[in-house]
Every structure is written in structure tokens, then in C-alpha cells.
PDB file of C-alpha atoms in Angstrom:
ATOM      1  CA  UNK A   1      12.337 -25.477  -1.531  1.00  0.00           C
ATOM      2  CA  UNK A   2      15.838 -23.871  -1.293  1.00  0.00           C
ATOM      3  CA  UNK A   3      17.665 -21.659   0.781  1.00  0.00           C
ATOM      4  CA  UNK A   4      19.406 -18.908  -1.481  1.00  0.00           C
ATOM      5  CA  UNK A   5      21.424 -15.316  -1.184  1.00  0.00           C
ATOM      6  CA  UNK A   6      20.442 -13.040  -4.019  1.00  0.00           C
ATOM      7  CA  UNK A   7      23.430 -10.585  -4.879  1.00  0.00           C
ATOM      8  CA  UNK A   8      21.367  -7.133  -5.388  1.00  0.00           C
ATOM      9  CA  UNK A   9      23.705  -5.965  -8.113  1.00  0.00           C
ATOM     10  CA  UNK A  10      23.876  -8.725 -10.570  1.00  0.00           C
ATOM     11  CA  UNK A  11      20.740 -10.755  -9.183  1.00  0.00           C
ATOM     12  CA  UNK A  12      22.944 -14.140  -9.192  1.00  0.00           C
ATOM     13  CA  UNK A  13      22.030 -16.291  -6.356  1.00  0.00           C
ATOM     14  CA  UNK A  14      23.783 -19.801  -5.105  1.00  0.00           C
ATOM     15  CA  UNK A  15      22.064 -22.803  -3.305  1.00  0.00           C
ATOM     16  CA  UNK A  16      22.940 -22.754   0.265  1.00  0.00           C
ATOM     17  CA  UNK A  17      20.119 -25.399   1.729  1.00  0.00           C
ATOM     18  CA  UNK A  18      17.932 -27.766  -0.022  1.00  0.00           C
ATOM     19  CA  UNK A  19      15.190 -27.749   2.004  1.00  0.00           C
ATOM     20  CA  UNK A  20      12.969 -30.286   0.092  1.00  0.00           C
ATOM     21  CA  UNK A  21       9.298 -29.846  -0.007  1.00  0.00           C
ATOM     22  CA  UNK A  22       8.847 -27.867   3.552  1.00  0.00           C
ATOM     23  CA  UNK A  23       8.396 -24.845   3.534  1.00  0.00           C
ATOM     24  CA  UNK A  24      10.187 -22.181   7.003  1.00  0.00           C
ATOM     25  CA  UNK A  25       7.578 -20.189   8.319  1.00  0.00           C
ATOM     26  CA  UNK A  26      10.821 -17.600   8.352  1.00  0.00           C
ATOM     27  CA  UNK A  27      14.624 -17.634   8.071  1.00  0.00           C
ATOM     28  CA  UNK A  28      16.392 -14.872   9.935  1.00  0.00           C
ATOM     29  CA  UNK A  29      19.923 -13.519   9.462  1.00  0.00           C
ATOM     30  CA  UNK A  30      22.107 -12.348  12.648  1.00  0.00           C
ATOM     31  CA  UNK A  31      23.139  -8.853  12.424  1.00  0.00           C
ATOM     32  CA  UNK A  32      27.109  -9.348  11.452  1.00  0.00           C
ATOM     33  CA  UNK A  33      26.061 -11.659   8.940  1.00  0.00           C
ATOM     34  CA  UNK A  34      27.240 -15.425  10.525  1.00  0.00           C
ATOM     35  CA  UNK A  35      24.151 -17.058  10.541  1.00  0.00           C
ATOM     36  CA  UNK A  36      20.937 -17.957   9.385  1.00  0.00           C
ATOM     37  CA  UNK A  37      18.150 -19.168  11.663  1.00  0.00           C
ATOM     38  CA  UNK A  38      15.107 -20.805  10.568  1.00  0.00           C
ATOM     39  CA  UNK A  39      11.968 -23.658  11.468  1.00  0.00           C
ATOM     40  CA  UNK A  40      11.773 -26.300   9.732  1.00  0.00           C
ATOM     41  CA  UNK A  41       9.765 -29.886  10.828  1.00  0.00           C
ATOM     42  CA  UNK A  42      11.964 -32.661  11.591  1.00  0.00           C
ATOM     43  CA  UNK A  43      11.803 -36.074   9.856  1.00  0.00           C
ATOM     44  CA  UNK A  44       8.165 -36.499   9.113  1.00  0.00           C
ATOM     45  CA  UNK A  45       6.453 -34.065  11.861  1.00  0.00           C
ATOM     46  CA  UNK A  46       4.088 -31.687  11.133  1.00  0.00           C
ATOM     47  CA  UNK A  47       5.725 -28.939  14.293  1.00  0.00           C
ATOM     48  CA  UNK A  48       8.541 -27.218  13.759  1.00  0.00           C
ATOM     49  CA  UNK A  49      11.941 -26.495  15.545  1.00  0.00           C
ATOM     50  CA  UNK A  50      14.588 -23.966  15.516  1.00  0.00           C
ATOM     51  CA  UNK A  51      17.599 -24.759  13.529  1.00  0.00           C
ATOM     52  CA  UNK A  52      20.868 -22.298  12.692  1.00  0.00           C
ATOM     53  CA  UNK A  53      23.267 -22.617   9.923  1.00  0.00           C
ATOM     54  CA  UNK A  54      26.022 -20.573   9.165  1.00  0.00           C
ATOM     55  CA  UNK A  55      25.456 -17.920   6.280  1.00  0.00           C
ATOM     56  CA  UNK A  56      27.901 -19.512   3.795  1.00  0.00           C
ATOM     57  CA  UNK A  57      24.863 -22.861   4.697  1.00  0.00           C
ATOM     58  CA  UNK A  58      27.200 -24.888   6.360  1.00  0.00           C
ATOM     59  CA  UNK A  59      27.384 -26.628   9.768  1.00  0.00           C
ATOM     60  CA  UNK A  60      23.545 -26.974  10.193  1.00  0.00           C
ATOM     61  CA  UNK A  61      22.887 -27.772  14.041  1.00  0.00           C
ATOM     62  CA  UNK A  62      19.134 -27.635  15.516  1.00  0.00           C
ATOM     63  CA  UNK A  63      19.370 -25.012  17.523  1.00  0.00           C
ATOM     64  CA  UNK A  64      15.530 -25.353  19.843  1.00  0.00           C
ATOM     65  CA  UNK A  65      14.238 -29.021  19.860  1.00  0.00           C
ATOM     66  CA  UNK A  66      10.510 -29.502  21.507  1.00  0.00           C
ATOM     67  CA  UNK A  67       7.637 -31.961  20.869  1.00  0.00           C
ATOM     68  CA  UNK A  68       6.052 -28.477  20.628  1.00  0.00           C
ATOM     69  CA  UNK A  69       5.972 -26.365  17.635  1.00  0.00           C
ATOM     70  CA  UNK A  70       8.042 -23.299  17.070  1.00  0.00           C
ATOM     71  CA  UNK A  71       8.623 -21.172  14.571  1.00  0.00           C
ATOM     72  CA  UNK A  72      11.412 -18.045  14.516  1.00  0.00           C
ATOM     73  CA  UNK A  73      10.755 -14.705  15.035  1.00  0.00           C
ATOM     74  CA  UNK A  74      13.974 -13.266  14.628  1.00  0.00           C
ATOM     75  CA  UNK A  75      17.478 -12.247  15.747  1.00  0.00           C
ATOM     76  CA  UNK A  76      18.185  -9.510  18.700  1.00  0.00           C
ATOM     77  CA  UNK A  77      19.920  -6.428  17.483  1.00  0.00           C
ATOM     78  CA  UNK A  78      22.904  -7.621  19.372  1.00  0.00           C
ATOM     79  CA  UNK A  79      22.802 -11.052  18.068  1.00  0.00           C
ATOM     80  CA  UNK A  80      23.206 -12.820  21.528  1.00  0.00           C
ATOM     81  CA  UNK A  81      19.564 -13.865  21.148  1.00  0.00           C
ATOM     82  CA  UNK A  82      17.526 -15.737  19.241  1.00  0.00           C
ATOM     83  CA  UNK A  83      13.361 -14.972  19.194  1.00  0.00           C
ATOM     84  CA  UNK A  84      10.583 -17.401  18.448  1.00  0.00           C
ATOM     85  CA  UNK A  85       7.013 -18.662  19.136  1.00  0.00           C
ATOM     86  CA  UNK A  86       6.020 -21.599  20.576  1.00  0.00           C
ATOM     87  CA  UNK A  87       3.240 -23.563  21.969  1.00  0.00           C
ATOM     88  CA  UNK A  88       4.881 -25.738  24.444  1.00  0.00           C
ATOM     89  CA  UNK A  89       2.892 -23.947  27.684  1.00  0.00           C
ATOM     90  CA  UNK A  90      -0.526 -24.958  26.052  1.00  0.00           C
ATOM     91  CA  UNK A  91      -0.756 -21.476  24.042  1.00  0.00           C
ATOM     92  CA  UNK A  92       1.441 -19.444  21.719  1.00  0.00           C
ATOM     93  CA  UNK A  93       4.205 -17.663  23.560  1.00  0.00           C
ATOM     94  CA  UNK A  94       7.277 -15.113  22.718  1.00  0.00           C
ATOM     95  CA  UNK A  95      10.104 -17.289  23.940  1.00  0.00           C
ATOM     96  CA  UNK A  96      14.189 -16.738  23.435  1.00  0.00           C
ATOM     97  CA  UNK A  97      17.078 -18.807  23.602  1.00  0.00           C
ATOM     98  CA  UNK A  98      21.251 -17.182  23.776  1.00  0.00           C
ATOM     99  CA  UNK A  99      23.188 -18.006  21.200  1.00  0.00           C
ATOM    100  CA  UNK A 100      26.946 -17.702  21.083  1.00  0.00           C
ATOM    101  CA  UNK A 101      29.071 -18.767  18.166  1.00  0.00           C
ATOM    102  CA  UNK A 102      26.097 -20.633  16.654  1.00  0.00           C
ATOM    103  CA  UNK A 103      25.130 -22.684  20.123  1.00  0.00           C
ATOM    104  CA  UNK A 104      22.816 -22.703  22.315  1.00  0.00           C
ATOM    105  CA  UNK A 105      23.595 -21.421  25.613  1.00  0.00           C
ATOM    106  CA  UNK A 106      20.920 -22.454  27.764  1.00  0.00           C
ATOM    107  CA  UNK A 107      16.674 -23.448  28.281  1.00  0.00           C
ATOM    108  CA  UNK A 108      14.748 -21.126  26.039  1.00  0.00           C
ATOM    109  CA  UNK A 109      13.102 -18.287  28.479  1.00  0.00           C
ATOM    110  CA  UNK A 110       9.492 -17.122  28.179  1.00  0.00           C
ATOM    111  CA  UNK A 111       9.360 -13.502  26.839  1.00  0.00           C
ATOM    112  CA  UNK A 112       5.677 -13.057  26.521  1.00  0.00           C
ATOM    113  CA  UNK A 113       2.836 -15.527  26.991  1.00  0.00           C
ATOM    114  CA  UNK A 114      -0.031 -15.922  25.386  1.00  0.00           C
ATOM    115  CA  UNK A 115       0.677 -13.818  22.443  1.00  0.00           C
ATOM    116  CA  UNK A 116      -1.500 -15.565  20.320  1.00  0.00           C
ATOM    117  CA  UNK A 117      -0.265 -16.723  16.426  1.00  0.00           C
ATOM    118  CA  UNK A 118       1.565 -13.887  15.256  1.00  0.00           C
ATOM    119  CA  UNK A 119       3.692 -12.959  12.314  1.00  0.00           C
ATOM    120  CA  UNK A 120       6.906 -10.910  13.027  1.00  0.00           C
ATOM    121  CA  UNK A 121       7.431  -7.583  10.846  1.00  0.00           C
ATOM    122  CA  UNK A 122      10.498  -7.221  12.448  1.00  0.00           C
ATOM    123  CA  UNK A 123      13.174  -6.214  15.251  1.00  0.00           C
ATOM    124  CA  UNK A 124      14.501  -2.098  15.639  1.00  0.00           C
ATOM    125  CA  UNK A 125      18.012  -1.299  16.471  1.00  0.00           C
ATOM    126  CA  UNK A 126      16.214  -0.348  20.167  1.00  0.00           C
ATOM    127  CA  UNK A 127      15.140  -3.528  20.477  1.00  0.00           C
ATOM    128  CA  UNK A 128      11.230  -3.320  19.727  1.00  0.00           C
ATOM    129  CA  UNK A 129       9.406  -5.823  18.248  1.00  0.00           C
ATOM    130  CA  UNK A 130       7.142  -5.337  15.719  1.00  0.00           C
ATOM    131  CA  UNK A 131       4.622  -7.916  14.602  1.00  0.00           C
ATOM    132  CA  UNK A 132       0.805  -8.691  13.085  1.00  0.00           C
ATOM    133  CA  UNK A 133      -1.697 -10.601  14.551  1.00  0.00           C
ATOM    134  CA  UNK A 134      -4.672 -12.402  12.234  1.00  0.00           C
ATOM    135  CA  UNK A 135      -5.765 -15.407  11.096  1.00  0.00           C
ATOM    136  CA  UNK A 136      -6.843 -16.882   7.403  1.00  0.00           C
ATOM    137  CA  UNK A 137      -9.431 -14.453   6.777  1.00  0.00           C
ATOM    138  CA  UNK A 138      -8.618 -11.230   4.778  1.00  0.00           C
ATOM    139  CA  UNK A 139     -10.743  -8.773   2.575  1.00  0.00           C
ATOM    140  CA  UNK A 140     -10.124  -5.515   0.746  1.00  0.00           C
ATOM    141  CA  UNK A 141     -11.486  -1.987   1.173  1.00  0.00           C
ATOM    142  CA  UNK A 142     -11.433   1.240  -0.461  1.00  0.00           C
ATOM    143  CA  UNK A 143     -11.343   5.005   1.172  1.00  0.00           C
ATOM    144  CA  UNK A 144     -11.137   7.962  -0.415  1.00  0.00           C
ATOM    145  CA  UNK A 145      -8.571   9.988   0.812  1.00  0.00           C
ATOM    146  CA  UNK A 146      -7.147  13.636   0.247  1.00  0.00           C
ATOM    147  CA  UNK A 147      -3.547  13.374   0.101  1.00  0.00           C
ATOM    148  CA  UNK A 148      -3.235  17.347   0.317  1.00  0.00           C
ATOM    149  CA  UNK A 149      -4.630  17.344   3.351  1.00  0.00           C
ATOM    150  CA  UNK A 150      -3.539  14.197   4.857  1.00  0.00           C
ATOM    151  CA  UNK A 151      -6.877  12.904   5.712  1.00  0.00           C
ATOM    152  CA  UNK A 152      -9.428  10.318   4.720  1.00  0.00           C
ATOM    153  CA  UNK A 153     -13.155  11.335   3.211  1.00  0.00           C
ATOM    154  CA  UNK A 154     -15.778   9.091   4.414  1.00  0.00           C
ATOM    155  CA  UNK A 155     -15.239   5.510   5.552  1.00  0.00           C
ATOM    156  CA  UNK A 156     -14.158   2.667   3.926  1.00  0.00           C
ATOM    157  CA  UNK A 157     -16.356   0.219   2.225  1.00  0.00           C
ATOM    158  CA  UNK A 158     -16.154  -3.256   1.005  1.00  0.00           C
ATOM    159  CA  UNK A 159     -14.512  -2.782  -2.233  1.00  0.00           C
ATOM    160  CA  UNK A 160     -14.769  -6.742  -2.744  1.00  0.00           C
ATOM    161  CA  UNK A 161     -18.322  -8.759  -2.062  1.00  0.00           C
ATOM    162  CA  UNK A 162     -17.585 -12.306  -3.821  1.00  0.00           C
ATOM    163  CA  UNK A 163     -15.967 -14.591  -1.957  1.00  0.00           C
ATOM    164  CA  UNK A 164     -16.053 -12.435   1.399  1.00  0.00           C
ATOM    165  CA  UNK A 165     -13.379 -13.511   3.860  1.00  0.00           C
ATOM    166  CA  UNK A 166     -11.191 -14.343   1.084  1.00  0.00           C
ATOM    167  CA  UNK A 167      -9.612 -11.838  -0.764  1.00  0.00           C
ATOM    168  CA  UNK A 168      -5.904 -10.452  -0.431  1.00  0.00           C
ATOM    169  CA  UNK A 169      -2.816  -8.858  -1.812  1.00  0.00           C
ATOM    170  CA  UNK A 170      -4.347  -6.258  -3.786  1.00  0.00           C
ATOM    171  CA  UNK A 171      -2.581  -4.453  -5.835  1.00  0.00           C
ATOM    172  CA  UNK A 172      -3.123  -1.635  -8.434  1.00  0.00           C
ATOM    173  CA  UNK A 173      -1.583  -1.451 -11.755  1.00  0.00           C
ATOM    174  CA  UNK A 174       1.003   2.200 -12.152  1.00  0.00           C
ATOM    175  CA  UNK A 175      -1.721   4.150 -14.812  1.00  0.00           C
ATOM    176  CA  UNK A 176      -4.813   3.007 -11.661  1.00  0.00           C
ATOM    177  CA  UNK A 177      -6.771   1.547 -14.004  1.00  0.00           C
ATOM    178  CA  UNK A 178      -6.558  -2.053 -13.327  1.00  0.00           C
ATOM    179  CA  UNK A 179      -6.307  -3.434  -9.843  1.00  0.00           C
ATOM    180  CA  UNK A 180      -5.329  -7.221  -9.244  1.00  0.00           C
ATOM    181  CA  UNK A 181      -5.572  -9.393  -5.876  1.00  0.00           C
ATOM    182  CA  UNK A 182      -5.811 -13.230  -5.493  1.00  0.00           C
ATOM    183  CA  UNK A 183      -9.073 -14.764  -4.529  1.00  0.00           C
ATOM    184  CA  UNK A 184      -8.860 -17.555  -1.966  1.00  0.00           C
ATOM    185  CA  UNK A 185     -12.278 -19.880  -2.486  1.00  0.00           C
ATOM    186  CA  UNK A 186     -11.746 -21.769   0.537  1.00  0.00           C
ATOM    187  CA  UNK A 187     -10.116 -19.320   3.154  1.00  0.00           C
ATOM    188  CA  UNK A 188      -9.891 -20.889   6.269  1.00  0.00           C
ATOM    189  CA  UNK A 189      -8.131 -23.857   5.052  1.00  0.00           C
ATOM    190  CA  UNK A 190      -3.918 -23.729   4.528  1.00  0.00           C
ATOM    191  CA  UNK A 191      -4.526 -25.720   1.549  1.00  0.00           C
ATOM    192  CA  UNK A 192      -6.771 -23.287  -0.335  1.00  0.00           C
ATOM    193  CA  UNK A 193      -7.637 -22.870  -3.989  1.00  0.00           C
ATOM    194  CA  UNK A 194      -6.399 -19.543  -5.100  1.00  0.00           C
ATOM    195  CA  UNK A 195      -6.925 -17.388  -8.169  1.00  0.00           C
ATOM    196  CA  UNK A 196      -5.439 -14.121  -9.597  1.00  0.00           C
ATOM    197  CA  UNK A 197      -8.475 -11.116 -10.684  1.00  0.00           C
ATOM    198  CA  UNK A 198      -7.827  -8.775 -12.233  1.00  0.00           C
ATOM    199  CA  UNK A 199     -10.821  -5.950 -12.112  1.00  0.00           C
ATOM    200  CA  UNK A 200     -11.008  -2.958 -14.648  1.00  0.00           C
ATOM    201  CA  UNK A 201     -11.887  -0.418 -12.576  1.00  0.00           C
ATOM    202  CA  UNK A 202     -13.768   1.942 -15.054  1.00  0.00           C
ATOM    203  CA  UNK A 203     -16.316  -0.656 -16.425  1.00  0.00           C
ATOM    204  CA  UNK A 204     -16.040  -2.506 -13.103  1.00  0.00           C
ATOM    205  CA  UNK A 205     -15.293  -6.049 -15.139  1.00  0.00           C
ATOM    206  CA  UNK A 206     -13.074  -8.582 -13.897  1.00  0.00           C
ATOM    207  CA  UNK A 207     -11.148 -11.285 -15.584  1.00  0.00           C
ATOM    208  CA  UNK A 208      -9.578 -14.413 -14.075  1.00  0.00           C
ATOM    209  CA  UNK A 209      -6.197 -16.255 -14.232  1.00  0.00           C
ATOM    210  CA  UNK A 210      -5.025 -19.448 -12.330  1.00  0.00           C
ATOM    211  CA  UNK A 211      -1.578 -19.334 -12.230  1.00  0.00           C
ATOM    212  CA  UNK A 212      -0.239 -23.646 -12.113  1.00  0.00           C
ATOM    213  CA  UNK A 213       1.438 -22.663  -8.666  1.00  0.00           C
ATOM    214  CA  UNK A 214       1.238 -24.225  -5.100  1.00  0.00           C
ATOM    215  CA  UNK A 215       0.976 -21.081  -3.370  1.00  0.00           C
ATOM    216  CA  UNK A 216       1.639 -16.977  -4.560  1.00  0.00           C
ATOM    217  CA  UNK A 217       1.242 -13.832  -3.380  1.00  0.00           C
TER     218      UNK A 217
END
């Protein structure tokens, strides 16, 4: 995996980190643009710390070391702080450690315990934090809804029954009359087998694809 700045204009992008085969569970830049945080396991272990880089990818220091694992959550509006989840108190935890100049000032605090494993959406300009909570399991429904109005018609229904527990990332093609989402045949496991349907929603008929990837969304 690497590390890499698209340019939105021209869609160019440069190498700044070759990461290997690991995969961040998220890379984070500060607010004026120094530097990138991100989790990544060290050597051969399977938990992750906090490391920091500066946006150009040099200078790569580890900015939170545990035994535990951690993964970020994100930067502080004002920069001067660095959020991320860890399980070193025995359960998942909101934790934060100051940064200045790309250091460490200080023992990580405790924001929030026992926050469970969440995934971060993201941090407002006030300072709220916005994040999802789940696990591995995932299915799709449909609702009617009028759009006029603003209101929904009835209550959602299963719109998927094979594979229940498994199904995600639906999406619908611009005319509505295809809708595609990946089918994951063993969902509780990271290391899932996952295929790409694609239903045709007059007759109802659904075709299948499996794209020669690790992982896709």
C-alpha cells in the first residue's frame, strides 16, 4: 500500500509513504496542512500505533507507542491535538495526545471510555465529533418515500434475503434500473469472500462478478 496526494485538477498524484502490505485503519491531515497522522502495526504485530509524518512524507516519527492497539481518529480543529482509540484500559476508549511541531507533548489522556469500536466520520470546526458504531454485519433495505412531502410511506423491508448479514455498499445505477452492492459470503470474518451483484430491478434478476481484488467497496 502507498501513501499518496491526489492534485484535484489534473488528478496526478506522487508517492509519499510506501507502506508495504498493511493497510491504516485511517490517515488524518492537520488543519494547516504539516502533517499526516496515521496507524500502522510495527515490525510484525498485529496492533497498531500512532505515527506522524510531515505532509511532503518526510521525517516519519511514531508519534503513540503501546503494547495496546490504537488506531487514529483524527486531528483537533486547532491542530494541538491528536484523537484516537485504543484498548489499553481493557476496552476501546477515545484517548488524545498534544502535538506541537510534529511531537508529542505528553501521556495520551482518556477522552471517553468505553466507546466501543467505532469508526470516525469526522471532526467540526466546533469541535464535535462525529462517528459510527457497528460491527461486520450489514444488510440493505428499501422504503418508499415521497420526496414532495419529505416523508417516508410504509416501513422498510429487507430488500436483500440471500446471504443475510452480508450485504453492503449498494448502489443504484443514474437511469434506477440496475442496482449493484457487494455480497460478503462469510461476514463476520475480516478475511471474507466478496462478490459484486448486480440486480435488474424490473425482472428482479441478478448477475454476478468477482472482481481479482483483496478487498473493494
Amino acid at each position: 500500500l502507498r501513501s499518496s496526494p491526489v492534485a484535484v485538477a489534473s488528478g496526478s498524484f506522487r508517492v509519499l509513504k510506501d507502506l508495504g502490505t498493511q493497510t491504516p485503519t485511517r490517515t488524518s491531515l492537520s488543519a494547516d496542512g504539516r502533517f499526516i497522522v496515521y496507524d500502522y502495526p510495527p515490525d510484525d504485530s498485529t496492533s497498531h500505533d500512532i505515527y506522524l509524518m510531515a505532509a511532503d512524507g518526510s521525517g516519519s516519527t511514531r508519534l503513540v507507542e503501546s503494547p495496546a492497539n490504537d488506531y487514529v481518529l483524527g486531528w483537533t480543529p486547532t491542530g494541538t491535538r491528536v484523537l484516537f482509540a485504543s484498548d489499553r484500559a481493557g476496552n476501546w476508549g477515545a484517548w488524545t495526545v498534544a502535538v506541537q511541531n510534529g511531537k508529542a507533548q505528553g501521556a495520551p489522556t482518556l477522552v471517553k471510555p468505553d466507546v466501543g469500536r467505532i469508526s470516525a466520520v469526522g471532526i467540526a470546526r466546533d469541535g464535535a465529533f462525529y462517528f459510527g458504531i457497528g460491527g461486520w454485519f450489514f444488510d440493505i433495505y428499501a422504503q418508499d418515500v415521497d420526496l414532495d412531502q419529505g416523508k417516508s410511506l410504509g416501513d422498510a423491508t429487507l430488500a436483500v434475503q440471500r446471504f443475510v448479514g452480508g450485504n453492503l455498499s449498494l448502489s443504484w445505477s443514474p437511469d434506477g434500473q440496475y442496482l449493484t452492492y457487494i455480497s460478503r459470503r462469510n461476514p463476520g470474518a475480516r478475511a471474507a469472500s466478496d462478490v459484486l451483484r448486480i440486480r435488474t430491478v424490473k425482472t428482479g434478476a441478478e448477475r454476478e462478478l468477482v472482481p481479482e481484488l483483496n478487498r473493494f467497496y
